[in-house]
Short mmCIF file of C-alpha atoms in Angstrom, two decimals:
data_model
loop_
_atom_site.label_atom_id
_atom_site.label_comp_id
_atom_site.label_asym_id
_atom_site.label_seq_id
_atom_site.Cartn_x
_atom_site.Cartn_y
_atom_site.Cartn_z
CA MET A 1 -21.73 10.04 -10.19
CA GLU A 2 -22.59 13.16 -8.28
CA SER A 3 -20.11 16.28 -8.89
CA CYS A 4 -17.28 16.30 -6.37
CA SER A 5 -14.50 18.30 -5.12
CA ILE A 6 -10.94 16.99 -3.44
CA GLU A 7 -9.83 19.40 -0.44
CA LEU A 8 -6.51 18.45 0.55
CA GLN A 9 -6.51 18.35 4.15
CA TYR A 10 -9.73 16.16 4.78
CA LEU A 11 -8.17 13.82 6.22
CA GLU A 12 -6.62 15.64 8.73
CA GLY A 13 -8.38 14.88 12.42
CA LYS A 14 -9.97 11.76 10.66
CA THR A 15 -10.01 8.65 12.19
CA ILE A 16 -9.54 5.70 10.08
CA PHE A 17 -10.20 1.78 10.30
CA ILE A 18 -8.73 -0.23 7.70
CA THR A 19 -9.82 -3.86 7.13
CA GLY A 20 -6.79 -6.54 5.39
CA VAL A 21 -3.34 -4.42 6.81
CA THR A 22 -1.18 -7.43 6.36
CA GLY A 23 -2.06 -7.36 2.63
CA TYR A 24 -0.14 -6.07 -0.11
CA LEU A 25 -2.71 -2.66 -0.55
CA ALA A 26 -3.53 -2.16 2.40
CA LYS A 27 -0.24 -1.76 3.26
CA ILE A 28 0.91 0.82 0.74
CA LEU A 29 -2.32 2.51 2.09
CA SER A 30 -1.27 2.64 5.47
CA GLU A 31 1.89 4.07 4.46
CA LYS A 32 0.45 6.71 2.23
CA ILE A 33 -1.60 8.53 5.06
CA LEU A 34 0.83 8.23 7.23
CA ARG A 35 3.50 10.01 5.17
CA VAL A 36 1.42 12.30 3.49
CA GLN A 37 -1.21 13.19 6.30
CA PRO A 38 0.87 13.22 9.58
CA ASN A 39 -2.10 14.77 11.36
CA VAL A 40 -4.17 11.54 10.95
CA LYS A 41 -5.81 11.21 14.35
CA LYS A 42 -5.94 7.71 14.53
CA LEU A 43 -5.79 4.57 12.24
CA TYR A 44 -7.28 1.71 13.20
CA LEU A 45 -5.19 -1.80 11.78
CA LEU A 46 -7.36 -5.11 11.76
CA ILE A 47 -5.24 -7.94 12.12
CA ARG A 48 -5.92 -11.91 12.48
CA ALA A 49 -4.58 -11.68 15.89
CA PRO A 50 -5.94 -13.28 19.23
CA ASP A 51 -4.97 -10.47 21.44
CA SER A 52 -3.06 -6.93 21.06
CA ASP A 53 0.57 -8.18 21.87
CA SER A 54 0.26 -10.62 18.83
CA ALA A 55 -1.64 -7.88 16.84
CA LYS A 56 1.35 -5.43 17.57
CA GLN A 57 4.30 -8.09 16.80
CA ARG A 58 2.33 -8.75 13.42
CA PHE A 59 1.99 -4.84 12.69
CA ASN A 60 5.89 -4.52 13.55
CA ASN A 61 7.21 -8.07 11.54
CA GLU A 62 4.99 -7.89 8.57
CA VAL A 63 3.70 -4.11 7.66
CA LEU A 64 6.13 -1.68 9.60
CA LYS A 65 9.25 -3.53 8.80
CA ALA A 66 8.66 -3.77 5.14
CA ASP A 67 10.95 -2.02 2.61
CA LEU A 68 8.07 -0.24 1.80
CA PHE A 69 8.03 1.98 5.13
CA LYS A 70 12.08 3.30 4.20
CA VAL A 71 10.65 6.78 3.33
CA LEU A 72 8.89 7.42 6.67
CA ARG A 73 11.50 5.83 8.61
CA GLU A 74 14.33 8.14 6.80
CA LYS A 75 12.13 11.32 7.22
CA LEU A 76 11.06 10.69 10.55
CA GLY A 77 14.15 8.75 11.99
CA ALA A 78 14.29 8.79 16.12
CA ASN A 79 10.34 10.18 16.26
CA LEU A 80 9.12 7.04 13.78
CA HIS A 81 8.20 5.01 17.07
CA GLY A 82 6.51 7.66 19.05
CA PHE A 83 5.21 8.84 15.76
CA ILE A 84 3.66 5.28 15.53
CA GLN A 85 2.53 4.94 18.78
CA ASP A 86 0.67 8.35 18.61
CA LYS A 87 -1.10 6.89 15.47
CA VAL A 88 -1.57 3.57 14.64
CA PHE A 89 -3.80 1.17 17.04
CA PRO A 90 -3.45 -2.73 15.64
CA VAL A 91 -6.48 -3.85 16.36
CA PRO A 92 -6.68 -8.29 16.97
CA GLY A 93 -9.63 -9.51 15.50
CA ASP A 94 -10.93 -11.40 12.08
CA ILE A 95 -13.18 -10.24 9.37
CA ALA A 96 -14.26 -13.97 8.72
CA CYS A 97 -15.87 -13.12 12.64
CA ASP A 98 -19.13 -11.94 13.62
CA GLY A 99 -18.24 -8.20 15.10
CA LEU A 100 -14.84 -8.63 13.35
CA GLY A 101 -14.03 -10.79 16.63
CA ILE A 102 -13.14 -6.90 18.10
CA ASN A 103 -13.87 -7.18 21.59
CA SER A 104 -16.34 -5.48 23.68
CA GLU A 105 -14.81 -2.25 25.34
CA LEU A 106 -12.72 -1.66 21.62
CA LYS A 107 -15.75 -2.22 19.70
CA ASP A 108 -17.12 0.44 21.39
CA ASP A 109 -14.08 3.25 21.50
CA MET A 110 -14.19 2.81 17.96
CA CYS A 111 -17.80 2.63 16.78
CA ARG A 112 -17.82 6.62 18.80
CA GLU A 113 -14.02 7.66 16.72
CA VAL A 114 -14.50 5.91 13.19
CA ASP A 115 -14.89 8.04 10.47
CA ILE A 116 -14.01 6.11 7.46
CA ILE A 117 -13.55 2.67 7.73
CA VAL A 118 -11.73 1.11 4.10
CA ASN A 119 -12.28 -2.58 3.74
CA SER A 120 -9.44 -4.52 1.60
CA ALA A 121 -9.76 -7.94 3.36
CA GLY A 122 -9.48 -10.75 0.97
CA THR A 123 -8.29 -13.47 -0.43
CA THR A 124 -7.45 -13.33 -3.53
CA ARG A 125 -6.57 -17.29 -4.73
CA PHE A 126 -8.09 -18.06 -8.03
CA ASP A 127 -8.93 -21.48 -7.32
CA GLU A 128 -9.41 -21.14 -2.78
CA ARG A 129 -11.41 -23.12 -1.21
CA TYR A 130 -15.28 -22.25 -1.16
CA ASP A 131 -15.58 -22.08 2.70
CA THR A 132 -12.57 -20.21 3.08
CA ALA A 133 -13.65 -17.43 0.10
CA ILE A 134 -16.97 -17.27 0.95
CA SER A 135 -16.44 -16.47 4.85
CA ILE A 136 -13.90 -13.79 3.85
CA ASN A 137 -14.59 -12.20 0.75
CA VAL A 138 -18.60 -12.62 1.04
CA LEU A 139 -19.85 -12.97 4.75
CA GLY A 140 -16.66 -10.56 5.30
CA ALA A 141 -17.86 -7.95 3.89
CA MET A 142 -21.55 -7.83 5.30
CA HIS A 143 -19.31 -8.13 9.07
CA VAL A 144 -17.48 -4.89 7.82
CA LEU A 145 -20.91 -3.43 6.76
CA LYS A 146 -22.31 -4.64 10.13
CA PHE A 147 -19.87 -2.87 11.84
CA SER A 148 -20.09 0.72 9.95
CA LYS A 149 -23.53 0.76 11.23
CA GLN A 150 -23.03 1.02 14.76
CA CYS A 151 -20.08 3.71 14.19
CA SER A 152 -21.94 6.98 14.57
CA LYS A 153 -19.69 9.68 12.76
CA LEU A 154 -19.11 7.36 10.12
CA LYS A 155 -18.42 8.95 6.87
CA MET A 156 -18.59 6.48 4.39
CA LEU A 157 -17.90 2.09 3.99
CA LEU A 158 -15.01 2.33 1.11
CA HIS A 159 -14.95 -1.48 0.11
CA VAL A 160 -12.18 -2.46 -2.50
CA SER A 161 -13.12 -5.05 -4.92
CA THR A 162 -12.03 -6.32 -8.63
CA ALA A 163 -12.72 -5.15 -12.02
CA TYR A 164 -13.52 -8.80 -12.59
CA VAL A 165 -16.67 -9.08 -11.16
CA CYS A 166 -17.73 -8.12 -14.20
CA GLY A 167 -16.45 -12.11 -15.33
CA GLU A 168 -15.47 -12.99 -18.96
CA LYS A 169 -17.09 -10.24 -20.70
CA ALA A 170 -16.06 -8.29 -23.91
CA GLY A 171 -17.07 -4.98 -25.29
CA LEU A 172 -17.01 -2.25 -22.59
CA ILE A 173 -17.67 -2.89 -18.52
CA LEU A 174 -19.72 -0.02 -17.34
CA GLU A 175 -19.10 1.51 -13.99
CA LYS A 176 -22.53 0.21 -12.19
CA PRO A 177 -23.39 -1.83 -8.60
CA LEU A 178 -24.26 -5.30 -9.22
CA ASN A 179 -27.65 -6.81 -8.30
CA TYR A 180 -28.67 -8.58 -5.58
CA GLY A 181 -28.60 -12.44 -6.91
CA GLU A 182 -28.11 -11.35 -10.36
CA THR A 183 -25.85 -13.72 -12.41
CA LEU A 184 -23.64 -12.94 -15.57
CA ASN A 185 -25.45 -15.37 -18.24
CA GLY A 186 -28.76 -13.75 -17.48
CA GLY A 187 -30.58 -17.52 -16.74
CA SER A 188 -29.45 -18.47 -13.28
CA ARG A 189 -30.55 -16.65 -9.98
CA LEU A 190 -27.72 -16.58 -7.51
CA ASP A 191 -29.13 -17.28 -3.73
CA ILE A 192 -26.11 -16.22 -1.30
CA ASP A 193 -27.81 -17.42 1.39
CA ALA A 194 -28.43 -20.81 -0.03
CA GLU A 195 -24.33 -20.31 -1.44
CA LYS A 196 -23.91 -20.21 2.59
CA LYS A 197 -25.70 -23.41 3.81
CA LEU A 198 -24.15 -25.21 1.34
CA VAL A 199 -20.49 -24.88 2.71
CA GLU A 200 -22.05 -26.14 5.58
CA GLU A 201 -23.89 -28.14 4.66
CA THR A 202 -20.95 -30.01 2.91
CA LEU A 203 -18.16 -29.43 5.53
CA LYS A 204 -20.64 -31.33 8.10
CA GLY A 205 -20.92 -34.03 5.94
CA LEU A 206 -16.79 -33.94 5.20
CA GLN A 207 -16.37 -33.67 8.73
CA ASP A 208 -18.87 -37.27 9.87
CA GLY A 209 -17.09 -38.78 7.17
CA ASN A 210 -14.01 -37.94 9.01
CA ALA A 211 -12.38 -36.69 5.80
CA THR A 212 -8.72 -35.37 6.23
CA GLU A 213 -8.07 -31.88 6.08
CA LYS A 214 -6.12 -32.56 2.46
CA GLU A 215 -9.40 -34.05 1.07
CA THR A 216 -11.58 -31.72 2.62
CA THR A 217 -9.61 -28.95 1.23
CA VAL A 218 -9.54 -30.66 -1.64
CA ALA A 219 -13.66 -30.99 -1.66
CA MET A 220 -14.18 -27.62 -0.90
CA ARG A 221 -11.66 -26.43 -4.03
CA VAL A 222 -14.03 -28.55 -6.19
CA LEU A 223 -17.15 -27.19 -4.91
CA GLY A 224 -15.99 -23.53 -5.46
CA ILE A 225 -15.25 -24.46 -8.76
CA GLU A 226 -18.61 -26.15 -9.42
CA ARG A 227 -20.44 -23.21 -7.90
CA TYR A 228 -18.79 -20.67 -10.47
CA THR A 229 -20.00 -22.96 -13.38
CA ILE A 230 -23.10 -23.02 -13.20
CA HIS A 231 -23.55 -19.47 -13.64
CA LYS A 232 -21.35 -19.88 -16.57
CA ASN A 233 -23.31 -19.86 -20.37
CA GLN A 234 -23.01 -23.26 -21.77
CA SER A 235 -23.85 -22.37 -24.82
CA ILE A 236 -21.70 -23.48 -27.55
CA PHE A 237 -23.19 -20.60 -30.04
CA ILE A 238 -22.06 -17.08 -27.69
CA ASP A 239 -21.90 -13.78 -29.32
CA THR A 240 -18.75 -12.49 -27.88
CA ASN A 241 -20.67 -9.24 -26.47
CA MET A 242 -22.58 -12.03 -24.14
CA LEU A 243 -21.83 -12.00 -20.80
CA HIS A 244 -20.29 -15.51 -19.87
CA GLY A 245 -20.35 -15.86 -16.69
CA TRP A 246 -17.13 -16.09 -13.30
CA PRO A 247 -13.89 -17.45 -14.44
CA ASN A 248 -12.84 -18.29 -11.34
CA THR A 249 -13.91 -18.96 -7.27
CA TYR A 250 -11.76 -15.05 -6.63
CA SER A 251 -14.19 -13.08 -8.52
CA PHE A 252 -17.06 -15.14 -8.01
CA THR A 253 -17.38 -14.52 -4.32
CA LYS A 254 -16.41 -10.92 -4.69
CA ALA A 255 -19.26 -10.27 -6.45
CA MET A 256 -21.37 -12.22 -3.95
CA GLY A 257 -19.78 -9.77 -1.54
CA GLU A 258 -20.53 -6.56 -3.23
CA MET A 259 -23.87 -7.57 -4.18
CA LEU A 260 -24.25 -8.11 -0.11
CA LEU A 261 -23.42 -4.82 0.77
CA GLY A 262 -25.17 -2.69 -2.25
CA HIS A 263 -27.95 -5.11 -0.78
CA LEU A 264 -28.11 -4.12 2.87
CA LYS A 265 -26.27 -1.00 3.10
CA GLU A 266 -29.75 0.89 3.62
CA ASP A 267 -29.05 4.71 4.03
CA LEU A 268 -24.87 3.96 4.63
CA ARG A 269 -22.57 5.81 1.86
CA LEU A 270 -20.75 3.21 0.38
CA ILE A 271 -17.82 3.14 -2.49
CA ILE A 272 -16.79 0.43 -4.18
CA LEU A 273 -13.70 0.67 -6.18
CA ARG A 274 -12.37 -2.23 -8.55
CA PRO A 275 -8.94 -2.24 -9.45
CA THR A 276 -7.58 -4.13 -12.13
CA ILE A 277 -4.54 -6.49 -12.62
CA ILE A 278 -2.42 -4.26 -9.36
CA LEU A 279 1.23 -4.03 -10.06
CA SER A 280 4.63 -2.57 -8.38
CA THR A 281 4.14 1.11 -7.22
CA TYR A 282 5.00 3.57 -9.74
CA LYS A 283 6.41 5.95 -8.10
CA GLU A 284 5.67 6.50 -4.30
CA PRO A 285 6.89 5.83 -1.25
CA PHE A 286 9.83 4.85 -4.33
CA PRO A 287 9.00 3.29 -8.05
CA GLY A 288 9.16 -0.71 -8.13
CA TRP A 289 8.07 -1.91 -4.40
CA ILE A 290 6.02 -5.23 -4.69
CA GLU A 291 5.56 -7.42 -1.78
CA GLY A 292 8.30 -10.09 -1.16
CA LEU A 293 8.64 -13.58 -1.69
CA ASN A 294 6.90 -14.56 1.96
CA LYS A 295 4.02 -13.75 0.09
CA LEU A 296 3.91 -15.13 -3.05
CA ILE A 297 3.13 -18.85 -3.68
CA CYS A 298 4.01 -19.46 -7.13
CA MET A 299 1.40 -22.38 -7.91
CA PHE A 300 -1.28 -20.44 -6.69
CA LEU A 301 -0.64 -16.32 -7.64
CA PRO A 302 -3.60 -13.94 -6.74
CA CYS A 303 -4.74 -11.84 -9.17
CA HIS A 304 -2.87 -8.93 -8.97
CA ARG A 305 0.21 -11.60 -9.94
CA THR A 306 -1.43 -12.44 -12.92
CA VAL A 307 1.74 -11.07 -14.81
CA ASP A 308 4.35 -11.54 -12.12
CA THR A 309 4.00 -15.37 -12.66
CA TYR A 310 5.46 -15.17 -16.10
CA ILE A 311 7.89 -12.20 -15.20
CA VAL A 312 9.39 -14.81 -13.19
CA GLY A 313 8.79 -17.89 -15.10
CA TYR A 314 10.23 -16.40 -18.09
CA GLY A 315 12.81 -14.67 -16.69
CA LYS A 316 14.37 -18.21 -14.97
CA GLY A 317 14.31 -19.79 -18.37
CA LYS A 318 11.21 -22.18 -17.37
CA LEU A 319 7.69 -20.59 -19.54
CA ASN A 320 8.06 -19.21 -22.74
CA VAL A 321 4.56 -20.68 -23.76
CA VAL A 322 1.49 -18.71 -23.42
CA VAL A 323 -2.10 -20.28 -23.28
CA GLY A 324 -3.74 -16.75 -24.93
CA ASP A 325 -3.90 -14.07 -27.67
CA ARG A 326 -1.32 -11.50 -28.40
CA GLY A 327 -4.33 -8.93 -29.18
CA SER A 328 -6.50 -9.70 -25.75
CA ILE A 329 -6.36 -6.87 -23.24
CA LEU A 330 -3.92 -6.88 -20.54
CA ASP A 331 -5.76 -4.04 -17.89
CA VAL A 332 -2.99 -3.33 -15.25
CA ILE A 333 -2.58 -0.52 -12.94
CA PRO A 334 0.61 0.70 -10.40
CA ALA A 335 -0.31 -0.08 -6.56
CA ASP A 336 0.11 3.70 -5.40
CA MET A 337 -2.56 4.93 -8.22
CA VAL A 338 -5.10 2.63 -6.17
CA VAL A 339 -4.05 4.04 -3.03
CA ASN A 340 -4.15 7.23 -3.90
CA SER A 341 -7.78 6.65 -5.76
CA VAL A 342 -8.65 5.14 -2.42
CA ILE A 343 -7.88 8.33 -0.86
CA ALA A 344 -9.40 10.72 -3.16
CA ALA A 345 -12.09 9.09 -3.12
CA MET A 346 -12.38 9.13 0.43
CA ALA A 347 -11.58 13.12 -0.22
CA ALA A 348 -14.12 13.53 -2.78
CA HIS A 349 -17.14 12.18 -0.92
CA GLN A 350 -17.98 14.27 2.50
CA ASN A 351 -21.73 14.87 1.85
CA PRO A 352 -24.14 12.07 3.34
CA SER A 353 -26.03 10.33 0.30
CA SER A 354 -26.95 7.06 0.28
CA GLN A 355 -25.75 6.34 -3.58
CA THR A 356 -23.33 3.64 -4.26
CA VAL A 357 -20.67 5.08 -6.51
CA VAL A 358 -18.29 2.78 -8.02
CA TYR A 359 -14.55 3.61 -9.91
CA HIS A 360 -12.66 0.86 -12.26
CA ILE A 361 -8.84 1.55 -11.27
CA SER A 362 -8.00 0.65 -14.66
CA SER A 363 -6.03 1.34 -17.77
CA SER A 364 -7.83 -0.30 -20.82
CA ARG A 365 -9.91 2.56 -22.07
CA ARG A 366 -7.33 5.92 -21.81
CA ASN A 367 -3.86 3.58 -22.03
CA GLN A 368 -4.26 0.64 -23.85
CA LEU A 369 -1.85 -2.46 -23.43
CA ASN A 370 -2.07 -5.90 -25.42
CA ILE A 371 -0.63 -8.91 -24.13
CA GLY A 372 1.86 -8.60 -27.43
CA ASP A 373 2.71 -5.58 -26.25
CA ILE A 374 4.11 -6.91 -22.88
CA GLU A 375 5.85 -10.13 -24.03
CA GLN A 376 8.33 -8.19 -26.02
CA ILE A 377 8.93 -6.37 -23.27
CA PHE A 378 9.73 -9.31 -21.92
CA VAL A 379 11.94 -11.04 -24.17
CA ASP A 380 14.02 -7.75 -24.40
CA TYR A 381 14.48 -6.99 -20.94
CA PHE A 382 15.71 -10.35 -20.08
CA LYS A 383 18.01 -10.82 -23.23
CA LYS A 384 19.69 -7.66 -21.69
CA PHE A 385 19.68 -8.36 -18.12
CA PRO A 386 19.19 -12.16 -18.15
CA TRP A 387 18.65 -13.64 -14.57
CA ILE A 388 22.17 -15.61 -13.39
CA ASP A 389 21.42 -18.76 -12.22
CA GLU A 390 23.09 -20.69 -8.71
CA ARG A 391 25.39 -21.69 -10.83
CA GLY A 392 26.48 -18.19 -12.12
CA ASN A 393 25.73 -18.77 -15.06
CA PRO A 394 23.02 -16.26 -17.37
CA ILE A 395 19.84 -17.75 -18.45
CA LYS A 396 19.12 -17.47 -21.71
CA VAL A 397 15.72 -17.15 -22.73
CA LYS A 398 13.44 -17.62 -26.15
CA GLU A 399 10.74 -15.98 -27.63
CA PHE A 400 7.31 -16.32 -26.83
CA ARG A 401 5.62 -19.19 -28.15
CA PHE A 402 1.62 -18.40 -28.29
CA LEU A 403 -1.43 -20.96 -28.12
CA ASN A 404 -4.70 -20.61 -28.83
CA SER A 405 -6.37 -23.11 -27.26
CA THR A 406 -6.06 -25.56 -24.14
CA ALA A 407 -6.64 -27.81 -26.74
CA SER A 408 -3.16 -26.85 -28.24
CA LEU A 409 -1.66 -26.86 -25.47
CA HIS A 410 -2.00 -30.14 -24.54
CA LYS A 411 -0.77 -31.19 -28.09
CA TYR A 412 2.13 -29.25 -27.50
CA ILE A 413 3.09 -30.95 -24.20
CA ALA A 414 2.10 -34.41 -25.68
CA ILE A 415 4.99 -33.56 -28.52
CA HIS A 416 7.55 -31.55 -26.22
CA TYR A 417 6.89 -33.09 -23.08
CA MET A 418 5.63 -36.74 -23.31
CA PRO A 419 8.19 -38.24 -25.00
CA LEU A 420 10.69 -37.76 -22.29
CA LEU A 421 8.75 -38.20 -20.11
CA LYS A 422 8.10 -41.79 -21.03
CA ILE A 423 11.86 -42.37 -21.92
CA MET A 424 12.33 -41.13 -17.83
CA LYS A 425 9.80 -43.34 -17.05
CA TRP A 426 11.17 -46.59 -18.35
CA VAL A 427 14.93 -45.52 -17.55
CA HIS A 428 13.67 -45.56 -14.13
CA LEU A 429 12.00 -48.90 -13.89
CA ILE A 430 15.28 -50.86 -15.79
CA LEU A 431 17.97 -48.84 -13.19
CA CYS A 432 15.81 -49.23 -10.07
CA GLN A 433 14.62 -46.33 -9.42
CA HIS A 434 17.56 -43.94 -10.23
CA PHE A 435 15.80 -41.10 -12.41
CA GLN A 436 12.80 -41.00 -10.21
CA ALA A 437 13.53 -37.38 -8.97
CA GLN A 438 14.18 -36.06 -12.94
CA HIS A 439 10.55 -38.11 -13.42
CA ILE A 440 8.98 -36.49 -10.99
CA ILE A 441 9.89 -32.81 -11.05
CA LEU A 442 9.04 -33.21 -15.19
CA GLN A 443 5.56 -34.69 -14.45
CA ARG A 444 4.83 -31.79 -11.62
CA ARG A 445 6.24 -29.07 -14.68
CA ILE A 446 3.74 -30.09 -16.66
CA ASN A 447 0.98 -30.06 -14.35
CA HIS A 448 2.51 -26.72 -12.96
CA PHE A 449 2.10 -25.47 -16.67
CA ILE A 450 -1.33 -26.79 -17.17
CA ARG A 451 -2.66 -25.68 -14.16
CA LEU A 452 -1.18 -21.86 -14.82
CA ALA A 453 -3.06 -22.02 -18.04
CA GLU A 454 -6.31 -22.73 -16.73
CA LEU A 455 -5.77 -20.60 -14.08
CA TYR A 456 -5.02 -17.45 -16.13
CA LYS A 457 -6.81 -18.11 -19.38
CA PRO A 458 -9.87 -15.70 -19.04
CA TYR A 459 -7.33 -13.11 -18.05
CA THR A 460 -4.58 -14.19 -21.51
CA PHE A 461 -8.29 -14.00 -23.44
CA PHE A 462 -9.78 -11.48 -21.84
CA LYS A 463 -11.36 -8.42 -24.26
CA GLY A 464 -13.48 -6.18 -21.87
CA VAL A 465 -12.47 -2.61 -22.12
CA PHE A 466 -13.04 -1.17 -18.04
CA ASP A 467 -15.46 2.09 -18.35
CA ASP A 468 -13.64 4.80 -16.38
CA THR A 469 -16.04 7.53 -16.79
CA ASN A 470 -16.60 8.17 -12.87
CA ALA A 471 -12.66 7.54 -12.10
CA GLU A 472 -11.85 10.40 -14.94
CA MET A 473 -14.44 12.79 -12.64
CA LEU A 474 -12.49 11.83 -9.84
CA ARG A 475 -9.26 12.65 -11.45
CA MET A 476 -10.81 15.99 -12.69
CA ALA A 477 -11.37 16.71 -9.58
CA ILE A 478 -7.64 16.15 -8.40
CA ARG A 479 -6.74 18.10 -11.38
CA GLU A 480 -9.14 21.67 -9.90
CA SER A 481 -7.35 20.74 -6.41
CA ASN A 482 -4.11 21.10 -7.90
CA ALA A 483 -3.35 17.48 -6.12
CA ASP A 484 -2.23 15.82 -9.10
CA ASP A 485 1.49 15.13 -7.70
CA THR A 486 -0.02 13.94 -4.59
CA PHE A 487 -3.00 12.05 -5.72
CA ASN A 488 -1.95 10.93 -9.42
CA PHE A 489 -3.71 7.56 -10.74
CA ASP A 490 -4.40 8.90 -14.27
CA PRO A 491 -3.19 5.94 -16.64
CA THR A 492 -1.97 8.12 -19.68
CA THR A 493 0.72 9.55 -17.26
CA ILE A 494 2.05 5.79 -18.06
CA GLN A 495 4.72 4.94 -20.53
CA TRP A 496 3.77 1.20 -20.12
CA GLU A 497 7.16 0.21 -21.98
CA LYS A 498 9.32 2.51 -20.21
CA TYR A 499 7.86 1.66 -16.85
CA PHE A 500 7.91 -2.07 -17.15
CA LYS A 501 11.75 -2.11 -18.00
CA GLU A 502 13.00 0.40 -15.31
CA THR A 503 10.32 0.05 -12.47
CA HIS A 504 8.23 -3.09 -12.46
CA ILE A 505 10.01 -5.75 -13.46
CA PRO A 506 13.16 -4.74 -11.80
CA GLY A 507 11.09 -4.43 -9.08
CA VAL A 508 9.58 -8.33 -9.29
CA VAL A 509 13.86 -8.71 -9.30
CA LYS A 510 14.78 -7.19 -6.50
CA TYR A 511 11.69 -8.41 -4.39
CA ILE A 512 10.40 -12.04 -6.14
CA PHE A 513 13.05 -13.95 -7.85
#
């Protein structure tokens, strides 16, 4: 990476276009820009909506009214409405559409004005429908790139990806762009056009066969699993330092999105940020903010909620068994630090360049946290501050139990759950379906338990360390500019036990429980 410097006033007078603004990270980014740089010229915010009024309504209801904006509301008071009207322009559109679905008149204005584009849109569900993941994470990235090339003043396209495009890898993982068509097992070749065509043909076949929406959803999820599994190294003699492949549809399609951007960008300045598992805010605009329950689908939590799945399940007394390794590396980073890195990267890369720069926004190299470390923090917290159930009784939590394989999980279920399930089934038959509800609940809990273990297994056994040499150079530039307080994303400043016990877990309890 070339040397860089940070000019604190860089965003003054700039017009910034942000996609995915109703998502967790883009909300925090929008709030931070408005709060620390009120002299920004405009924020264009892409919101999936059919028209301007609907886009404004979604912005007001899903973004501006969020608790996240309370500091800005208190700061501006009665002036907030006028300030937002002057600076913020919700744009109706859809990243999955060519031209981003923006009407031609507005698009022309934006292409003349926009200085910086931040693509934060994406579907983060691990087992997303393959057609949905392709249209948003892959083709969506391409649509943003095409739009970027039409912007006459554009300084850079900053694309938010995920560190887990690396797949299931051990050892030091470098900050380098992905090569177009390259797979992680070193054997197969990834043809993105062929993947897109396969999706189209499969959908057509399902439609011609009069498949229901539910049948189509299941088929497209299965297709995603089949496609990323093809590129896994299936050998039983895998060295732990070898590449294994992508663990889910999410990381697979995010990798394809990166490849397309690198392949098609030409001389465009491209910055790729790869955060790891994103947690609640560390300090700004206040500690512990995290997306509320309306954005949390417990069965299918996205990557930045991996840790929170276990916090919720454990605190409510429903989950104390983990399929994983206590020594596995849990790379987490607070959301406001990710946002600080986005703004720092904007300010650092002002000079035209065709070089693609990749940043790992991570903690594993400089302030490593293992699953065993966090396990004890959960136990200590919920023993001291137990969750109170709907009857007013404190939930008593148990010590965590770690299982080292999926086979161990099935054995555990066979011993601890299946006898009770069989008893319920027989009682249910004898007593004329009297225990039907309890039987269904227990079966669902078992299925949910197995599903969580499969979804999160790549992360509960993860042995990789994310190199952050480029990110450290960016942090050095921040220190030299005396901007540490404003744009801090240094993981060494985090005391993990204090952060989890005093900030993150209380935030999860407040906003998610």
